[in-house]
Amino acid sequence: MEKKIRILTGDRPTGKLHIGHYFGSLQKRIEMQNSGLYDPYILIADVQALTDNFKKKKKVRKNVREVAMDYLAAGIDTKKTTIYIQSMISEVAELTVFYSNLVTIARLQRNPTVKTEIAQKRDVFGESVTYGFLGYPVSQAADITCFDGELVPVGEDQLPLIEQCREIVRKFNSIYGEVLIEPKAVLSSGKRIKGLDGNEKMGKSLGNAIYLSDSEEEISKKVMSAVTDPARIKKDDKGNPDICMVYYYHQLFSKDEEVKNVCEECKAGARGCVACKRQLAKNINNAIEPMRVKRAYYEEHPEIVDEVLKEGTKKAQRVAKQTMEKVKQAMRLDYFRK
Ligand code: TRP
């Protein structure tokens, strides 16, 4: 049998996952998992989450399980995918220290993702960023290479981190020998979902997220407050669906025929926004319902979720140990080895 290609990807456990995550990355991960061509590992990056939430230890810990439940509910199948907790793999921390010799501070400061994030996180870091946050690309390189990750499905914002990882790998291999695999990023080519409020992005901090775990009422409420064509005051005013978030969401969640009708009737002033929103809420709800049911099951049985995490982490620990042996041998950090 051909060896399957190792995939390595993950999320910071800072909150429940929403449909932006679903369309942006989860859907693609599930598709890759089910293709049978890959050996996917997904890490819940609790150590990385602490780099900018270092005081919010309870929140990060709580969200480890929340994120795991979202994965399982969305269709990550642990017979095919290994889910593990980053902080339980001490080899990753060790590898991070080794890699820190191979990257300069100037190079980290130039990393576009890190640069943007530091600017956005003035409230956390003030004028001077921590060593840990500035260095998280180094630890992310350890996340990937510790598991011989070949493909890393990520969003566009993560590309500079993968590029930095590749540089570290090349440097390591040129000094210590060809030990590490140079990973490739694959754009998880999902679409970026706008918020119902018209914001370009969906996010927890933006207050416009629809969570995979939202109840029917929560979804209805969110859809009812969606931004529509502001020029449409009366029910029979002619509308412009292109500037209406309800229409945008119909395109994501409604059948082609329905989308066509929505568009035509809106333009002709033959459909009221309230009815249009109700119809959309129903469709979003139908799409999320199976995940909500599955998630509710795991909420009732946290022991199953914890078992999945325990098993995945154990398996990951075995892989990490093997990589570490190769690395230490190459670096001559194996004094007592016979
Ligand atoms: N940085 C990623 C995020 O913000 C999470 C992450 C940590 C990750 N380690 C990784 C992603 C390794 C891909 C590969 O969500």
Short mmCIF file of C-alpha atoms and ligand atoms in Angstrom, two decimals:
data_model
loop_
_atom_site.label_atom_id
_atom_site.label_comp_id
_atom_site.label_asym_id
_atom_site.label_seq_id
_atom_site.Cartn_x
_atom_site.Cartn_y
_atom_site.Cartn_z
CA MET A 1 0.00 0.00 0.00
CA GLU A 2 1.23 3.50 -0.83
CA LYS A 3 2.23 5.52 2.15
CA LYS A 4 -0.41 8.14 2.87
CA ILE A 5 0.56 11.79 2.85
CA ARG A 6 0.74 13.27 6.32
CA ILE A 7 -1.40 16.35 6.81
CA LEU A 8 -0.85 18.65 9.76
CA THR A 9 -3.17 21.45 10.70
CA GLY A 10 -4.95 22.89 13.69
CA ASP A 11 -6.69 25.68 15.53
CA ARG A 12 -6.17 27.77 18.61
CA PRO A 13 -8.80 26.91 21.21
CA THR A 14 -10.07 30.41 21.85
CA GLY A 15 -13.78 29.80 21.22
CA LYS A 16 -16.38 27.61 19.60
CA LEU A 17 -16.15 27.20 15.85
CA HIS A 18 -18.55 29.07 13.56
CA ILE A 19 -19.67 28.67 9.97
CA GLY A 20 -16.76 30.86 8.86
CA HIS A 21 -14.47 28.08 10.11
CA TYR A 22 -16.69 25.50 8.47
CA PHE A 23 -16.56 26.97 4.96
CA GLY A 24 -13.02 28.27 5.40
CA SER A 25 -11.24 25.14 6.62
CA LEU A 26 -13.32 22.36 8.20
CA GLN A 27 -15.13 21.41 5.02
CA LYS A 28 -11.83 20.97 3.17
CA ARG A 29 -10.29 18.99 6.01
CA ILE A 30 -13.24 16.62 6.04
CA GLU A 31 -13.07 16.22 2.28
CA MET A 32 -9.33 15.41 2.45
CA GLN A 33 -9.89 13.04 5.35
CA ASN A 34 -12.56 11.14 3.42
CA SER A 35 -10.54 10.89 0.21
CA GLY A 36 -8.43 8.18 1.83
CA LEU A 37 -5.22 9.63 0.39
CA TYR A 38 -4.01 11.28 3.54
CA ASP A 39 -3.04 10.66 7.13
CA PRO A 40 -4.39 13.81 8.81
CA TYR A 41 -3.33 15.13 12.21
CA ILE A 42 -5.19 18.04 13.77
CA LEU A 43 -3.75 19.80 16.77
CA ILE A 44 -5.62 21.87 19.27
CA ALA A 45 -3.01 24.56 19.81
CA ASP A 46 -3.47 25.44 23.47
CA VAL A 47 0.14 26.55 23.97
CA GLN A 48 -0.12 28.87 20.99
CA ALA A 49 -3.46 30.18 22.28
CA LEU A 50 -1.69 31.25 25.46
CA THR A 51 0.81 33.38 23.53
CA ASP A 52 -1.73 36.17 23.34
CA ASN A 53 -4.11 34.97 26.06
CA PHE A 54 -1.55 34.13 28.69
CA LYS A 55 -3.79 35.21 31.54
CA LYS A 56 -6.89 33.48 30.19
CA LYS A 57 -5.90 29.99 31.20
CA LYS A 58 -9.42 28.84 32.10
CA LYS A 59 -10.86 30.02 28.82
CA VAL A 60 -8.21 28.24 26.78
CA ARG A 61 -8.59 25.03 28.72
CA LYS A 62 -12.37 25.04 28.43
CA ASN A 63 -12.18 25.61 24.71
CA VAL A 64 -9.99 22.57 24.10
CA ARG A 65 -13.07 20.39 24.52
CA GLU A 66 -15.39 22.85 22.76
CA VAL A 67 -13.23 22.78 19.65
CA ALA A 68 -12.91 18.99 19.81
CA MET A 69 -16.72 18.70 19.96
CA ASP A 70 -17.05 21.01 16.97
CA TYR A 71 -14.61 18.83 14.98
CA LEU A 72 -16.51 15.67 15.79
CA ALA A 73 -19.90 17.24 15.12
CA ALA A 74 -18.76 18.62 11.76
CA GLY A 75 -17.54 15.25 10.54
CA ILE A 76 -13.93 14.75 11.60
CA ASP A 77 -13.72 11.00 12.01
CA THR A 78 -11.14 9.80 14.49
CA LYS A 79 -10.79 6.49 12.69
CA LYS A 80 -9.16 8.49 9.93
CA THR A 81 -7.88 11.65 11.64
CA THR A 82 -5.75 12.01 14.76
CA ILE A 83 -6.78 14.87 17.03
CA TYR A 84 -4.29 15.81 19.75
CA ILE A 85 -3.54 18.49 22.32
CA GLN A 86 -0.42 20.53 21.63
CA SER A 87 0.65 21.07 25.24
CA MET A 88 0.83 17.32 25.84
CA ILE A 89 3.62 16.91 23.31
CA SER A 90 6.68 18.10 25.18
CA GLU A 91 8.89 17.28 22.17
CA VAL A 92 7.33 20.25 20.38
CA ALA A 93 8.51 22.62 23.10
CA GLU A 94 11.96 21.08 22.96
CA LEU A 95 12.12 21.36 19.19
CA THR A 96 11.06 24.99 19.44
CA VAL A 97 14.14 25.72 21.54
CA PHE A 98 16.41 24.00 19.01
CA TYR A 99 14.86 25.92 16.12
CA SER A 100 15.24 29.23 17.88
CA ASN A 101 18.92 29.19 16.90
CA LEU A 102 17.97 29.04 13.25
CA VAL A 103 15.86 32.15 13.00
CA THR A 104 16.74 35.78 13.59
CA ILE A 105 14.68 38.30 15.49
CA ALA A 106 14.66 40.58 12.45
CA ARG A 107 13.19 37.79 10.32
CA LEU A 108 10.40 37.21 12.85
CA GLN A 109 9.66 40.91 13.01
CA ARG A 110 9.33 40.96 9.23
CA ASN A 111 6.81 38.09 9.15
CA PRO A 112 3.68 39.80 7.75
CA THR A 113 1.23 37.74 9.81
CA VAL A 114 3.06 38.38 13.05
CA LYS A 115 3.49 42.04 12.19
CA THR A 116 -0.24 42.54 11.56
CA GLU A 117 -1.19 40.63 14.69
CA ILE A 118 1.16 42.63 16.92
CA ALA A 119 -0.38 45.84 15.59
CA GLN A 120 -3.88 44.49 16.30
CA LYS A 121 -3.00 43.33 19.79
CA ARG A 122 -1.80 46.60 21.27
CA ASP A 123 -4.27 46.04 24.11
CA VAL A 124 -2.43 42.84 25.07
CA PHE A 125 1.17 43.81 24.39
CA GLY A 126 1.31 47.59 24.61
CA GLU A 127 4.52 48.92 23.09
CA SER A 128 6.58 45.79 23.49
CA VAL A 129 5.63 42.32 22.33
CA THR A 130 6.61 39.22 24.28
CA TYR A 131 9.34 36.84 23.21
CA GLY A 132 6.73 34.05 23.14
CA PHE A 133 4.37 35.80 20.77
CA LEU A 134 7.10 37.03 18.46
CA GLY A 135 8.43 33.49 18.39
CA TYR A 136 5.21 31.59 17.81
CA PRO A 137 6.09 30.93 14.15
CA VAL A 138 9.08 28.96 15.48
CA SER A 139 6.83 26.86 17.65
CA GLN A 140 4.41 26.41 14.76
CA ALA A 141 7.33 25.14 12.68
CA ALA A 142 7.94 22.60 15.45
CA ASP A 143 4.23 21.63 15.41
CA ILE A 144 4.46 20.75 11.77
CA THR A 145 7.88 19.15 11.51
CA CYS A 146 7.64 17.14 14.70
CA PHE A 147 5.04 15.07 12.86
CA ASP A 148 6.73 15.05 9.45
CA GLY A 149 3.81 17.10 8.18
CA GLU A 150 3.99 17.24 4.39
CA LEU A 151 0.88 19.22 3.63
CA VAL A 152 -0.51 22.02 5.75
CA PRO A 153 -4.03 23.11 4.77
CA VAL A 154 -4.44 26.66 6.01
CA GLY A 155 -6.03 29.98 5.21
CA GLU A 156 -4.15 32.69 3.38
CA ASP A 157 -3.19 34.50 6.58
CA GLN A 158 -1.08 31.50 7.60
CA LEU A 159 1.07 31.36 4.46
CA PRO A 160 3.92 33.49 5.88
CA LEU A 161 4.11 31.09 8.82
CA ILE A 162 4.49 28.08 6.56
CA GLU A 163 7.11 29.93 4.52
CA GLN A 164 9.03 30.62 7.71
CA CYS A 165 8.76 26.96 8.66
CA ARG A 166 10.20 25.95 5.30
CA GLU A 167 13.16 28.28 5.84
CA ILE A 168 13.83 26.76 9.24
CA VAL A 169 13.70 23.27 7.76
CA ARG A 170 16.14 24.14 4.99
CA LYS A 171 18.52 25.71 7.47
CA PHE A 172 18.28 22.75 9.83
CA ASN A 173 18.87 20.24 7.05
CA SER A 174 21.82 22.17 5.65
CA ILE A 175 23.54 22.24 9.05
CA TYR A 176 22.59 18.91 10.60
CA GLY A 177 21.73 16.71 7.61
CA GLU A 178 18.58 15.82 5.73
CA VAL A 179 16.34 14.96 8.65
CA LEU A 180 13.27 17.15 8.34
CA ILE A 181 10.56 17.21 5.72
CA GLU A 182 9.89 20.58 4.12
CA PRO A 183 6.13 21.06 4.28
CA LYS A 184 3.91 22.64 1.66
CA ALA A 185 0.96 24.86 2.39
CA VAL A 186 -2.29 24.02 0.67
CA LEU A 187 -4.76 26.81 0.62
CA SER A 188 -7.85 25.43 2.21
CA SER A 189 -9.51 27.25 -0.70
CA GLY A 190 -12.74 27.61 1.22
CA LYS A 191 -14.45 30.91 0.87
CA ARG A 192 -14.23 33.64 3.41
CA ILE A 193 -17.73 34.17 4.71
CA LYS A 194 -18.95 37.69 5.33
CA GLY A 195 -20.97 38.48 8.42
CA LEU A 196 -24.74 38.99 8.33
CA ASP A 197 -23.91 42.53 9.41
CA GLY A 198 -22.04 43.13 6.15
CA ASN A 199 -18.57 42.87 7.67
CA GLU A 200 -16.02 41.25 5.33
CA LYS A 201 -15.22 38.67 7.96
CA MET A 202 -17.06 36.53 10.45
CA GLY A 203 -15.52 36.43 13.88
CA LYS A 204 -16.27 36.04 17.53
CA SER A 205 -14.74 39.39 18.37
CA LEU A 206 -16.79 41.03 15.62
CA GLY A 207 -19.98 39.76 17.26
CA ASN A 208 -21.36 38.46 13.98
CA ALA A 209 -20.64 34.75 14.19
CA ILE A 210 -23.13 31.95 13.61
CA TYR A 211 -21.83 29.01 15.61
CA LEU A 212 -22.12 25.37 14.63
CA SER A 213 -23.69 24.93 18.06
CA ASP A 214 -26.28 27.75 17.77
CA SER A 215 -29.89 26.85 18.56
CA GLU A 216 -32.74 27.37 16.12
CA GLU A 217 -33.81 30.50 18.04
CA GLU A 218 -30.32 31.94 18.05
CA ILE A 219 -30.01 31.46 14.31
CA SER A 220 -33.43 33.07 13.68
CA LYS A 221 -32.53 36.02 15.83
CA LYS A 222 -29.23 36.56 14.04
CA VAL A 223 -30.82 36.28 10.60
CA MET A 224 -33.62 38.69 11.53
CA SER A 225 -31.07 41.39 12.32
CA ALA A 226 -29.18 40.94 9.02
CA VAL A 227 -28.34 43.96 6.90
CA THR A 228 -30.55 44.33 3.82
CA ASP A 229 -30.79 46.90 1.03
CA PRO A 230 -31.19 50.15 3.03
CA ALA A 231 -33.18 51.81 0.22
CA ARG A 232 -35.95 49.24 0.61
CA ILE A 233 -38.37 50.68 3.12
CA LYS A 234 -41.75 49.30 2.11
CA LYS A 235 -42.44 45.68 1.32
CA ASP A 236 -43.12 46.37 -2.35
CA ASP A 237 -40.14 48.66 -2.95
CA LYS A 238 -37.83 47.23 -5.57
CA GLY A 239 -34.69 45.83 -3.94
CA ASN A 240 -31.05 45.31 -4.88
CA PRO A 241 -30.05 41.80 -3.78
CA ASP A 242 -26.39 42.47 -4.52
CA ILE A 243 -26.08 44.68 -1.45
CA CYS A 244 -28.25 42.47 0.76
CA MET A 245 -26.63 40.08 3.23
CA VAL A 246 -29.75 37.91 3.28
CA TYR A 247 -29.34 37.27 -0.44
CA TYR A 248 -25.62 36.60 0.06
CA TYR A 249 -26.48 33.95 2.62
CA HIS A 250 -29.23 32.47 0.45
CA GLN A 251 -26.50 31.78 -2.08
CA LEU A 252 -24.61 29.78 0.55
CA PHE A 253 -27.51 27.88 2.05
CA SER A 254 -30.44 27.73 -0.37
CA LYS A 255 -31.12 25.61 -3.44
CA ASP A 256 -30.36 27.15 -6.86
CA GLU A 257 -34.01 27.44 -7.76
CA GLU A 258 -34.78 29.21 -4.51
CA VAL A 259 -31.85 31.59 -4.93
CA LYS A 260 -33.12 32.53 -8.38
CA ASN A 261 -36.59 33.25 -7.04
CA VAL A 262 -35.24 35.28 -4.15
CA CYS A 263 -33.23 37.42 -6.54
CA GLU A 264 -36.02 38.00 -9.05
CA GLU A 265 -38.75 38.63 -6.49
CA CYS A 266 -36.55 41.04 -4.54
CA LYS A 267 -35.75 43.03 -7.67
CA ALA A 268 -39.45 43.16 -8.58
CA GLY A 269 -40.51 44.20 -5.07
CA ALA A 270 -42.55 41.03 -4.86
CA ARG A 271 -41.13 39.61 -1.64
CA GLY A 272 -40.86 41.09 1.81
CA CYS A 273 -37.57 41.03 3.70
CA VAL A 274 -39.13 39.41 6.74
CA ALA A 275 -40.41 36.41 4.80
CA CYS A 276 -37.10 36.21 2.97
CA LYS A 277 -35.22 36.14 6.27
CA ARG A 278 -37.51 33.47 7.72
CA GLN A 279 -36.87 31.28 4.72
CA LEU A 280 -33.11 31.78 5.07
CA ALA A 281 -33.15 31.04 8.80
CA LYS A 282 -34.95 27.78 8.05
CA ASN A 283 -32.34 26.77 5.47
CA ILE A 284 -29.36 27.62 7.70
CA ASN A 285 -31.03 25.77 10.48
CA ASN A 286 -31.56 22.68 8.32
CA ALA A 287 -27.88 22.72 7.33
CA ILE A 288 -26.67 23.03 10.92
CA GLU A 289 -29.21 20.72 12.53
CA PRO A 290 -27.27 17.45 11.99
CA MET A 291 -24.14 19.00 13.52
CA ARG A 292 -26.13 20.40 16.43
CA VAL A 293 -27.63 16.99 17.15
CA LYS A 294 -24.23 15.30 17.03
CA ARG A 295 -22.72 18.02 19.16
CA ALA A 296 -25.48 17.71 21.75
CA TYR A 297 -24.65 14.02 22.01
CA TYR A 298 -21.01 14.81 22.77
CA GLU A 299 -22.02 17.49 25.24
CA GLU A 300 -23.95 14.79 27.08
CA HIS A 301 -20.97 12.45 26.87
CA PRO A 302 -17.84 14.49 27.53
CA GLU A 303 -16.05 11.27 28.51
CA ILE A 304 -16.19 10.14 24.87
CA VAL A 305 -14.63 13.42 23.72
CA ASP A 306 -11.90 13.16 26.33
CA GLU A 307 -11.19 9.58 25.33
CA VAL A 308 -10.79 10.66 21.69
CA LEU A 309 -8.36 13.38 22.78
CA LYS A 310 -6.46 10.98 25.01
CA GLU A 311 -6.07 8.35 22.31
CA GLY A 312 -5.10 10.90 19.64
CA THR A 313 -2.58 12.52 21.96
CA LYS A 314 -1.02 9.17 22.86
CA LYS A 315 -0.58 8.33 19.21
CA ALA A 316 0.89 11.77 18.53
CA GLN A 317 3.32 11.34 21.42
CA ARG A 318 4.71 8.18 19.85
CA VAL A 319 5.29 9.92 16.52
CA ALA A 320 6.89 12.95 18.16
CA LYS A 321 9.27 10.76 20.13
CA GLN A 322 10.55 9.11 16.97
CA THR A 323 11.14 12.45 15.24
CA MET A 324 12.93 13.76 18.31
CA GLU A 325 15.33 10.84 18.33
CA LYS A 326 16.31 11.57 14.73
CA VAL A 327 16.68 15.27 15.48
CA LYS A 328 18.81 14.83 18.57
CA GLN A 329 21.02 12.31 16.89
CA ALA A 330 21.57 14.71 14.00
CA MET A 331 22.39 17.54 16.41
CA ARG A 332 24.70 15.31 18.46
CA LEU A 333 22.52 15.87 21.48
CA ASP A 334 22.72 12.16 22.19
CA TYR A 335 25.66 11.94 24.55
CA PHE A 336 24.72 8.67 26.19
CA ARG A 337 23.72 6.93 23.01
CA LYS A 338 25.80 3.83 22.39
N1 TRP B 1 -1.83 29.34 13.82
C1 TRP B 1 -2.98 28.51 13.62
C2 TRP B 1 -4.23 29.37 13.85
O1 TRP B 1 -4.13 30.52 14.11
C3 TRP B 1 -3.03 27.31 14.53
C4 TRP B 1 -1.87 26.39 14.39
C5 TRP B 1 -0.94 26.09 15.35
C6 TRP B 1 -1.49 25.65 13.22
N2 TRP B 1 -0.03 25.22 14.90
C7 TRP B 1 -0.33 24.92 13.59
C8 TRP B 1 -2.00 25.54 11.94
C9 TRP B 1 0.33 24.08 12.67
C10 TRP B 1 -1.35 24.73 11.02
C11 TRP B 1 -0.20 24.00 11.40
O2 TRP B 1 -5.32 28.89 13.83
#
